[in-house]
Coordinates of C-alpha atoms in Angstrom, one line a residue:
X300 CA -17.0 -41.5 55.8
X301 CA -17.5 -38.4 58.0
X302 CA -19.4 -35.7 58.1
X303 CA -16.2 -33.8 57.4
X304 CA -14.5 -35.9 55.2
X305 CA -17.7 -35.7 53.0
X306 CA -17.6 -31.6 52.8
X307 CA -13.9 -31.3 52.0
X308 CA -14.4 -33.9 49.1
X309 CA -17.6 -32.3 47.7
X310 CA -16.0 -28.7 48.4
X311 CA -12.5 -30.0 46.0
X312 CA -15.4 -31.2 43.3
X313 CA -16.9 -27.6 43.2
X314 CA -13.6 -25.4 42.8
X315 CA -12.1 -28.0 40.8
X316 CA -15.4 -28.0 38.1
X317 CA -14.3 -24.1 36.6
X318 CA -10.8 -25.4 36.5
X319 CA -11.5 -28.4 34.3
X320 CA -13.8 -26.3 31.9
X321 CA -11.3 -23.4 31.4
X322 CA -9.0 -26.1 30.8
X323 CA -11.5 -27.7 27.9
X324 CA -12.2 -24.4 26.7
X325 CA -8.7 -22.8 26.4
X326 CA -7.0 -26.1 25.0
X327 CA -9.2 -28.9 24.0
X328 CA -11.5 -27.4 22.0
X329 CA -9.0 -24.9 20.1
X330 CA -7.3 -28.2 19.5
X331 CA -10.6 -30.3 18.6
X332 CA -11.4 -27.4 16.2
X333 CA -8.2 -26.8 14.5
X334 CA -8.0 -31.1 13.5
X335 CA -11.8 -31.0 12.5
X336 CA -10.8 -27.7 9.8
X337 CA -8.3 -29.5 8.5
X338 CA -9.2 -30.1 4.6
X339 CA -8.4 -33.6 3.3
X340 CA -7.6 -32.8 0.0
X341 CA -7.1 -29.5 -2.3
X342 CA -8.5 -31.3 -5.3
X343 CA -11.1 -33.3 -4.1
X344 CA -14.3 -33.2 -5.6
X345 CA -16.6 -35.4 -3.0
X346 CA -16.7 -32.4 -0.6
X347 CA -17.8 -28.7 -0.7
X348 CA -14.9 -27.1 1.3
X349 CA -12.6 -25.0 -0.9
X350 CA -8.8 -24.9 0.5
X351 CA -6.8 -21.9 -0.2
X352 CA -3.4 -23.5 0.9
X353 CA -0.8 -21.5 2.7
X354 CA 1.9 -19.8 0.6
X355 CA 3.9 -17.0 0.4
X356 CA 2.2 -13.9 -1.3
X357 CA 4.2 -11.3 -3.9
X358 CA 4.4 -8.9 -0.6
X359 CA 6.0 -11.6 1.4
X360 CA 2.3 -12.4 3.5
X361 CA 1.3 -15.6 4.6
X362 CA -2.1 -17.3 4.0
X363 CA -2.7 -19.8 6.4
X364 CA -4.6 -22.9 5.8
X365 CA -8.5 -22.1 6.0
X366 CA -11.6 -24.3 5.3
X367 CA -14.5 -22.3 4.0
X368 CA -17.4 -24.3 4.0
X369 CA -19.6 -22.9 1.5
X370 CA -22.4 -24.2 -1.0
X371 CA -21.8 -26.9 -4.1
X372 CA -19.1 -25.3 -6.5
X373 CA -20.4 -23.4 -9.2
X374 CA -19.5 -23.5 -12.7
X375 CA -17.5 -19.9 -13.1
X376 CA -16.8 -19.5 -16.9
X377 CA -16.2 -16.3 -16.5
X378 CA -12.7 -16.6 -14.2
X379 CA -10.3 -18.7 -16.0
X380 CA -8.3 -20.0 -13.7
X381 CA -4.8 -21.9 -14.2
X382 CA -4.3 -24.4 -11.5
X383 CA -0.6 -26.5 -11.3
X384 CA 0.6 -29.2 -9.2
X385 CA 0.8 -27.7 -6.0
X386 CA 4.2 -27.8 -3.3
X387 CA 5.3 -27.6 -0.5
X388 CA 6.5 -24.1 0.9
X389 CA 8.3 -23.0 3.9
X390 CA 6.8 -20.6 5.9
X391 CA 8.9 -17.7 6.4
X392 CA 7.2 -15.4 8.4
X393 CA 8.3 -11.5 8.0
X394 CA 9.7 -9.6 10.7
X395 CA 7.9 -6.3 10.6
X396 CA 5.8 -5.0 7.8
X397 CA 7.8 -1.5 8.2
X398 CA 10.8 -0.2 7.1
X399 CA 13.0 -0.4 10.1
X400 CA 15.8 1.5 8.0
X401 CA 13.2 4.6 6.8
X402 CA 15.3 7.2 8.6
X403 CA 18.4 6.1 6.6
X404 CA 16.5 7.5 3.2
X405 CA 15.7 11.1 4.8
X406 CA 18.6 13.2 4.2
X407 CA 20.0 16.2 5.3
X408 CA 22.5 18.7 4.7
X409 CA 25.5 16.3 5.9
X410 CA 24.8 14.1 3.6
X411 CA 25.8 16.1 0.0
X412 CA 28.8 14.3 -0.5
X413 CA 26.7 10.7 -0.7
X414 CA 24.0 12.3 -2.3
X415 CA 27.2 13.4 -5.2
X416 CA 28.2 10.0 -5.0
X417 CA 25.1 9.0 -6.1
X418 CA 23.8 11.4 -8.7
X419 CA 24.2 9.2 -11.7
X420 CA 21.1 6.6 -9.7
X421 CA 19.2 9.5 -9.3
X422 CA 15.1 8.7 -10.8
X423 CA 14.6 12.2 -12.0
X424 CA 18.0 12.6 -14.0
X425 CA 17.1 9.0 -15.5
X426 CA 13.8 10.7 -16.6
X427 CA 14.9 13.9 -17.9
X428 CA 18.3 12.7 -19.4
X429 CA 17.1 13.2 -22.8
X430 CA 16.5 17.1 -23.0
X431 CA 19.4 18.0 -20.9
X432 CA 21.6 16.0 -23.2
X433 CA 19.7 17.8 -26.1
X434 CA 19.7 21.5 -24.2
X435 CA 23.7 20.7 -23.5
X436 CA 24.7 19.9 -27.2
X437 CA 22.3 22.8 -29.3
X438 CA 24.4 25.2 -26.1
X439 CA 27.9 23.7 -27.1
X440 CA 27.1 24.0 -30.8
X441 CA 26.2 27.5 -30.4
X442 CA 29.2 28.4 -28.5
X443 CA 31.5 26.5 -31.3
X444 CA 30.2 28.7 -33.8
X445 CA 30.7 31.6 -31.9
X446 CA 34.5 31.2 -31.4
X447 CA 34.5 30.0 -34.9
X448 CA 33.6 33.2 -36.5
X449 CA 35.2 35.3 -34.0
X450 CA 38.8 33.5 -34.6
X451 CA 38.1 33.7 -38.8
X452 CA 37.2 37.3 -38.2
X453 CA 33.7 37.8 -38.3
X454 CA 33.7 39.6 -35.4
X455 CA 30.5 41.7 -36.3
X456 CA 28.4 38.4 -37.1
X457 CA 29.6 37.0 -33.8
X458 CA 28.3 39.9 -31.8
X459 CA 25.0 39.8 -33.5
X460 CA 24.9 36.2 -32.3
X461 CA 25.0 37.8 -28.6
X462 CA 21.9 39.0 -26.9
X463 CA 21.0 40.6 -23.7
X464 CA 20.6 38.9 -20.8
X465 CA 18.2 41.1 -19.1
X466 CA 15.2 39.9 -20.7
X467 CA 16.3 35.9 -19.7
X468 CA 16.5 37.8 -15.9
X469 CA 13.1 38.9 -16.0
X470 CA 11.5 35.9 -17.6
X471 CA 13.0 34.1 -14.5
X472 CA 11.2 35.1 -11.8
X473 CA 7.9 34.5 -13.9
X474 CA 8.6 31.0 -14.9
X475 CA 9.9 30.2 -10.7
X476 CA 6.1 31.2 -10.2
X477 CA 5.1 28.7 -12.9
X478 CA 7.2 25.5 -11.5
X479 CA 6.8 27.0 -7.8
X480 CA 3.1 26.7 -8.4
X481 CA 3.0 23.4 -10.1
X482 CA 5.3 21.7 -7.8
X483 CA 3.2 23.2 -4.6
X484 CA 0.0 21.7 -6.3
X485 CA 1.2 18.1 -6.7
X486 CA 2.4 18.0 -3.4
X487 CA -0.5 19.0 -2.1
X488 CA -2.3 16.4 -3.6
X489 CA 0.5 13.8 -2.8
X490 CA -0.1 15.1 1.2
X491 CA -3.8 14.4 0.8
X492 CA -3.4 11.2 -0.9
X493 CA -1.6 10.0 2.0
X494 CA -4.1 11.2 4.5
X495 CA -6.6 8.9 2.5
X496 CA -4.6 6.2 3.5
X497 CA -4.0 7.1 6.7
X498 CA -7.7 7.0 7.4
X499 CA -8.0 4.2 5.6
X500 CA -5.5 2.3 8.3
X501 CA -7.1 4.0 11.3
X502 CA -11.0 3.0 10.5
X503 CA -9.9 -0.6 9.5
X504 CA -8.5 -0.7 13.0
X505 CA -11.6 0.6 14.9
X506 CA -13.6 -1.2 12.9
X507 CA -12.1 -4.7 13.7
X508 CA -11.8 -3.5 17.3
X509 CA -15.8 -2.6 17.3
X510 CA -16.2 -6.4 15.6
X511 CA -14.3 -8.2 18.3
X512 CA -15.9 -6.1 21.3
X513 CA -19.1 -7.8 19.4
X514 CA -18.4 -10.7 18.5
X515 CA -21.4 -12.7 21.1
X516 CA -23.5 -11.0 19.1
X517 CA -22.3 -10.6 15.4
X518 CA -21.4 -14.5 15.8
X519 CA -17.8 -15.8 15.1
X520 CA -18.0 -17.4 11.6
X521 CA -19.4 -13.4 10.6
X522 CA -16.2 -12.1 12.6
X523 CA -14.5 -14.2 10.0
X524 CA -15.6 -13.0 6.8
X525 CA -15.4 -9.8 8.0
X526 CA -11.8 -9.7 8.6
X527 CA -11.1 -11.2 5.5
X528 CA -13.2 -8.8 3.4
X529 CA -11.7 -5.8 6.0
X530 CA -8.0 -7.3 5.3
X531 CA -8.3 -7.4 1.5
X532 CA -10.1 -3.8 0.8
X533 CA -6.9 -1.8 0.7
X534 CA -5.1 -4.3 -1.7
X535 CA -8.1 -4.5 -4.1
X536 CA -7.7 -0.5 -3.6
X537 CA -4.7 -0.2 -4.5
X538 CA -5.1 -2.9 -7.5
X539 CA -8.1 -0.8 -8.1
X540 CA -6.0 2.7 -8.7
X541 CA -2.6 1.3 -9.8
X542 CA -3.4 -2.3 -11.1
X543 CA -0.5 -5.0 -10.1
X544 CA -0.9 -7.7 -13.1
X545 CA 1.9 -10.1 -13.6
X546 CA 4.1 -8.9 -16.3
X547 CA 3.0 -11.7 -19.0
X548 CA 1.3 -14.0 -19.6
X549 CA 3.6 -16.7 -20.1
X550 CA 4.7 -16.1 -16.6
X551 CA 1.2 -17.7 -15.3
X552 CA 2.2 -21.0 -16.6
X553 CA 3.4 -22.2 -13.1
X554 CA 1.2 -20.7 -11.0
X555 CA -2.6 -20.4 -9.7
X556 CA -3.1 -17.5 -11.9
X557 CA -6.8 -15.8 -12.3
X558 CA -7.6 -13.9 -15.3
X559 CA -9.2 -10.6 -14.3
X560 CA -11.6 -9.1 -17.0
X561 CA -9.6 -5.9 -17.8
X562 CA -6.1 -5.4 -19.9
X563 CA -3.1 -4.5 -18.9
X564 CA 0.5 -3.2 -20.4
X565 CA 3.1 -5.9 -20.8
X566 CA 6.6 -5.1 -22.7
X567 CA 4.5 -1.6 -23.4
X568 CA 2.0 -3.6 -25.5
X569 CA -1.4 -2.1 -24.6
X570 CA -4.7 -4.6 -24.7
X571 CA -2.7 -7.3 -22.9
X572 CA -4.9 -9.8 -20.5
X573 CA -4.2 -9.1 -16.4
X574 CA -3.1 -12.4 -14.8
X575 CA -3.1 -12.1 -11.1
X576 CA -1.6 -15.1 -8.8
X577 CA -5.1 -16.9 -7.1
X578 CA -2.1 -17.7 -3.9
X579 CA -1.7 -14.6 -3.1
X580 CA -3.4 -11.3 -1.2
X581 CA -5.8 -10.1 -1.5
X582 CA -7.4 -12.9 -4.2
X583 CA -6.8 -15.8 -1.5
X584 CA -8.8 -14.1 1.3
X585 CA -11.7 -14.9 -1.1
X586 CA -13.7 -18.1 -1.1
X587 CA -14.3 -19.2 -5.1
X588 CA -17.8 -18.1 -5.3
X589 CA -17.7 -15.0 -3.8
X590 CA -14.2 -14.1 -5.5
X591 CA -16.0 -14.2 -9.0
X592 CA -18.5 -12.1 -8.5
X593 CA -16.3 -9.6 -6.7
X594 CA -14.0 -10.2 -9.8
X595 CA -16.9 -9.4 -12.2
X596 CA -17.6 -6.4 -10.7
X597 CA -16.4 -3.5 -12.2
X598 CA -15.2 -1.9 -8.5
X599 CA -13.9 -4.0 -6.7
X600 CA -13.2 -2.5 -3.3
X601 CA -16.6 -1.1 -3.6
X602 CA -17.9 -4.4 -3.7
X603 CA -16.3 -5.2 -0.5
X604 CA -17.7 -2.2 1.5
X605 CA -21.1 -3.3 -0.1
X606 CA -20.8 -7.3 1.4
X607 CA -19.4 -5.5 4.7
X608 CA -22.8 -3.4 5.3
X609 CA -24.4 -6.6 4.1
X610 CA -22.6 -8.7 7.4
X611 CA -23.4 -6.1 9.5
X612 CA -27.4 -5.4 8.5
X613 CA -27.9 -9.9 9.0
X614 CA -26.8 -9.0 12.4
X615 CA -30.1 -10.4 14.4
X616 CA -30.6 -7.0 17.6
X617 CA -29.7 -8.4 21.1
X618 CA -29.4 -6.2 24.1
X619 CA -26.1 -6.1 23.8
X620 CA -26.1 -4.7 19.6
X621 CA -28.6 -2.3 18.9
X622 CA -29.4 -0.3 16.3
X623 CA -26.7 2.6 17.8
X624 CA -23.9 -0.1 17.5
X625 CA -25.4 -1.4 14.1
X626 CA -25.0 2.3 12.8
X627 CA -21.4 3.1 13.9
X628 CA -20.5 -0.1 12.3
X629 CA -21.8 1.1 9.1
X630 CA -21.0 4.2 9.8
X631 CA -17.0 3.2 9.3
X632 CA -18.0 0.9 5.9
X633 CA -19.3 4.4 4.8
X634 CA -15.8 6.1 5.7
X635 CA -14.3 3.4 3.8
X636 CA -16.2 4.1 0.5
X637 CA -15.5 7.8 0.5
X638 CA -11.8 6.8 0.6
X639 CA -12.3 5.1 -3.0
X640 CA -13.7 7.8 -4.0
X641 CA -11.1 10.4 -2.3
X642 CA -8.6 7.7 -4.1
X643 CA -10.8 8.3 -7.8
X644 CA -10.2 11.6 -7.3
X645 CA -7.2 12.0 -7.4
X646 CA -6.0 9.4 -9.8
X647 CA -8.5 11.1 -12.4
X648 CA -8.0 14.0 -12.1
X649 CA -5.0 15.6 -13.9
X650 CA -3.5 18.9 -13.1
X651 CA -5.3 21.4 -16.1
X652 CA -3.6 20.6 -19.5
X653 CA -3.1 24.0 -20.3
X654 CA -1.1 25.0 -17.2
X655 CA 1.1 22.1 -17.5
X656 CA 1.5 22.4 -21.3
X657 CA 2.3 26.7 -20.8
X658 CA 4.7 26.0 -18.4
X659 CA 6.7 23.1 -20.1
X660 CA 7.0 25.5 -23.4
X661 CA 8.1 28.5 -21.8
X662 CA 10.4 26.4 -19.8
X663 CA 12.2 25.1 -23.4
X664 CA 12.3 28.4 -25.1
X665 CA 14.0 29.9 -22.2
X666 CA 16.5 27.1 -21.6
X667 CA 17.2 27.2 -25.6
X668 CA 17.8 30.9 -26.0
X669 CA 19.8 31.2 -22.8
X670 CA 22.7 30.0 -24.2
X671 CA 22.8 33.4 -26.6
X672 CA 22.9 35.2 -23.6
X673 CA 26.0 33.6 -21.9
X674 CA 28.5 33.0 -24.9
X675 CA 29.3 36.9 -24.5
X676 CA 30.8 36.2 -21.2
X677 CA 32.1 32.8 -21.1
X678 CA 35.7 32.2 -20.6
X679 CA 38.0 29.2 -21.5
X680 CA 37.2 29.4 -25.0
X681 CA 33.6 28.7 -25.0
X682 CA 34.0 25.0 -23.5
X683 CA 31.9 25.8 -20.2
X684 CA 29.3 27.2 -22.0
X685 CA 27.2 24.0 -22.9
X686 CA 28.1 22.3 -19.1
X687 CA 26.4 25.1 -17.7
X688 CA 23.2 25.2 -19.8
X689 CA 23.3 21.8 -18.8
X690 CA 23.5 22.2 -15.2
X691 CA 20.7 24.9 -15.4
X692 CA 18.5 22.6 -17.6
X693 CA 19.0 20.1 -14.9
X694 CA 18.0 22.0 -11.6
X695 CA 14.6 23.5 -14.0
X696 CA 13.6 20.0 -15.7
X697 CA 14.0 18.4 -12.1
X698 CA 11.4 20.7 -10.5
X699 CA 9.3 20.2 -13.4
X700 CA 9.5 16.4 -13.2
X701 CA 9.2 16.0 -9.4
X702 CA 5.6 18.2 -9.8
X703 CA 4.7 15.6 -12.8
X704 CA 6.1 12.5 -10.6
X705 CA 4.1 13.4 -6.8
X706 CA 0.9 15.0 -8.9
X707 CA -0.5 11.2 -8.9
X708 CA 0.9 9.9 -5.4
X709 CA -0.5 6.0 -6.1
X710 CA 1.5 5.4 -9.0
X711 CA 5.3 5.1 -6.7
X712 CA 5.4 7.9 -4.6
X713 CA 3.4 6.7 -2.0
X714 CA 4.6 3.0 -0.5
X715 CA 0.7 1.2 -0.6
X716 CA 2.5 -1.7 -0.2
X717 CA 3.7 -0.9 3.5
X718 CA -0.3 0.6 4.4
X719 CA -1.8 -2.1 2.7
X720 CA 0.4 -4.6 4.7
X721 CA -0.2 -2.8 8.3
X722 CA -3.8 -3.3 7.5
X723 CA -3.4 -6.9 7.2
X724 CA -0.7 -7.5 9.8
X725 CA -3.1 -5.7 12.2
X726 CA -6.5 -7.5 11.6
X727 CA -6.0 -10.6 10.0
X728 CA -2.1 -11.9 10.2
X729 CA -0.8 -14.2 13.1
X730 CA 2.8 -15.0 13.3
X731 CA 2.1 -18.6 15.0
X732 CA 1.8 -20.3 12.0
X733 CA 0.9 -23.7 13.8
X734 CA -2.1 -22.6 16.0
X735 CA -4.4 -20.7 13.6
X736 CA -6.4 -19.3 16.7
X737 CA -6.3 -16.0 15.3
X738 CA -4.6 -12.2 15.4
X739 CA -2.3 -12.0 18.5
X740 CA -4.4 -8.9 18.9
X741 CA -7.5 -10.4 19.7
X742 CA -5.8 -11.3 23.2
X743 CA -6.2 -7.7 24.2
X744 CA -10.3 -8.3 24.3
X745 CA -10.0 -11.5 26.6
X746 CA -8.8 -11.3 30.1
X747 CA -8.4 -14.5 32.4
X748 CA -8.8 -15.2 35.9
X749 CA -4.7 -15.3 36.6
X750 CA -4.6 -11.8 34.7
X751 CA -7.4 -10.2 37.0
X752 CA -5.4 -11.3 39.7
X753 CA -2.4 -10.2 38.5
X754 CA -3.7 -6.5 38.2
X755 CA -5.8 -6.3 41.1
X756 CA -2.4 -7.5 43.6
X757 CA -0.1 -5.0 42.0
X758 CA 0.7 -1.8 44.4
X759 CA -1.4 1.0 44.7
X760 CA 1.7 3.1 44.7
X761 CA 3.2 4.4 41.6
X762 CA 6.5 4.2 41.1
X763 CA 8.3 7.8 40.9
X764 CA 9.5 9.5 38.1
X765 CA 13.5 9.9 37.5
X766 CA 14.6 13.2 37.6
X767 CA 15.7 14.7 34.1
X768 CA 19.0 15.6 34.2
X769 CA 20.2 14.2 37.6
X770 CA 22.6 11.4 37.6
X771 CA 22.2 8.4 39.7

């Protein structure tokens, strides 16, 4: 062999070494590790790996296989836990966590004749059907009388029946203030109650971006548990604030229900036990051991901000993570907890009992007098007298019930469901349900050779901008 033939061989060894490892690093051992995690059985008892199996959630999220390998099961008496024969589900993996069709519910002025159509599906006319029916009958009554004794002759008992109707024109502008000022209130606190939750999504975000820019030195199985506990803090939130039990008990009897320690309302029935399905978020992020004690707990998403700033303080200091990165970590656990309590806050507190009950009584009397101001000047007999009322009974109760309705924002005003689900489509959810190499968003942190290339070769040039207006 020559002299040459010797350096072009050993020359193809060396640039061919970096291409064999990136190969073992980007496929084999992705590959290696995903058969190796691979539990053997669900109900096996000779190992200590705990298998939350993938299904399909109540919000329509999967949970992928994952082998937690944790100490020797405990004994947990205190989480009763109903555990059937398990099968096999499709994956179905959702589309977009949003509502693609949100601007088809924001109407506008061009819209009356649909939102006619639709007056009898109308929430706030279901909830306030029983005065206005009450308000519309006592007004028809009252008219019926009057052209009773006005058409028998008691014409001078009929006019007593009349009143003014200057002082129903001055009690109007008062009680406007009343329901202005109570329906400004609770939105108020419906705006901020969505800012909570806006925060809410934004630091879950930087803090699982701060994680991943970390994660040499906060160690990949921590990364883990840290996006687990990150993913289920706004569902245990919003279980926390407006708890989502299954509806009875009787329902758990197929599934991998968990009994939480607090009651619940079924069929209106106060003191009924919670049952909560072990498959689904946020209760299958958990591992066994750590899900009791964060059931146990009496807050819950508390307890998942604690074991957060617990990850990040067993953090060991390396160049790299000091104690200024080690702060702004904690820093965003700390944001997190004064969103529970932001969330408290608001669910607790009412708006003053008092105002409410003030307002709701002079609201009634007016609306039941009123009618003894209009059957002076009513036409067609009488017969439009009690539709009216009606109608007026049904713009006043409205504003009255939409204050009542937005005053607490987490009990249906606000969608949690949508938040809670762009936190976990975000940091934890990938929709390649076959390689469980994590979020498609951790690509973003990880650039490869071909990529470099591919940005340093583009054109220095930019590309000019079209002019607005200008056809081509």
């Amino acid at each position: 062999m020559t002299n040459s033939s010797f350096i072009l061989l050993m020359g193809a060894i060396i640039f061919s070494a970096p291409t064999t490892l990136a190969f073992n690093a980007a496929v084999m051992s992705p590959l290696f590790a995903h058969v190796a995690s691979k539990p053997t059985s669900h109900h096996s008892s000779q190992t200590n790996i705990v298998s939350l199996n993938p299904t399909i959630s109540n919000t329509g999220l999967p949970v992928e296989d994952l082998a937690i390998e944790d100490e020797p099961e405990l004994p947990i008496p205190e989480l009763e836990i109903k555990q059937p024969q398990k099968k096999e589900i499709a994956y179905k993996v959702p589309a977009s966590f949003y509502n693609d069709n949100i601007n088809e519910e924001r109407y506008c002025a061009s819209d009356w004749i649909h939102n006619m159509k639709t007056l009898h599906n109308s929430t706030i006319l279901k909830q306030i059907k029983g005065p206005i029916l009450t308000i519309t009958i006592w007004s028809s009554m009252v008219s019926l009388v009057h052209q009773v004794l006005l058409r028998n002759g008691f014409v001078k008992v009929a006019a007593n029946m009349c009143m003014s109707g200057k002082a129903h024109s001055f009690l109007v502008s008062a009680l406007g203030l009343l329901l202005v000022f109570r329906t400004n209130s609770a939105y108020q606190r419906f705006s901020e109650g969505r800012k909570i939750w806006e925060e809410i999504l934004s630091v879950s975000r930087n803090l699982s971006r701060m994680t991943n820019l970390y994660q040499r030195d906060i160690g990949l199985d921590c990364k883990k548990r840290i996006y687990r506990l990150l993913s289920s803090f706004p569902y245990l939130l919003r279980h926390h604030i407006q708890p989502q039990c299954l509806e009875c008990k009787e329902q758990t009897d197929e599934l991998n229900a968990i009994l939480l320690p607090e009651a619940s309302e079924c069929h209106g029935e106060e003191n009924e036990e919670c049952w909560v399905d072990r498959d689904s978020v946020p209760w299958s992020l958990l591992p066994d051991i750590a899900l009791r004690k964060c059931v146990e707990s009496g807050n819950r998403p508390l307890w998942i901000c604690d074991r957060m700033a617990q990850e990040f303080t067993n953090v060991a200091y390396t160049p790299n993570f000091t104690s200024r990165e080690r702060l702004g970590l904690l820093g965003h656990v700390d944001k997190l907890s004064k969103c529970v309590g932001a969330c408290e806050r608001i669910h607790q507190t009412a708006v003053p009992l008092n105002y409410a009950r003030h307002s709701l009584r002079s609201l009634t009397v007016w609306l039941w007098t009123l009618p003894f101001a209009v059957i002076s000047e009513s036409f067609w007999g009488g017969l439009l007298v009690g539709p009216t009322v009606g109608a007026i009974a049904w713009v006043l109760l409205g504003v009255y019930q939409i204050g009542c309705n937005i005053e607490d924002p987490f009990q249906g005003t606000l969608r949690l469901n949508l938040l809670c689900n762009a936190v976990y489509r975000d940091i934890l959810y990938t929709s390649n349900i076959e390689q469980q190499h994590g979020n498609p968003r951790d690509s973003a942190f990880s650039m490869e050779g071909e990529e470099k290339e591919e940005w340093n070769s583009m054109e220095q040039t930019l590309p000019e901008l079209p002019l607005v207006g200008v056809s081509p």
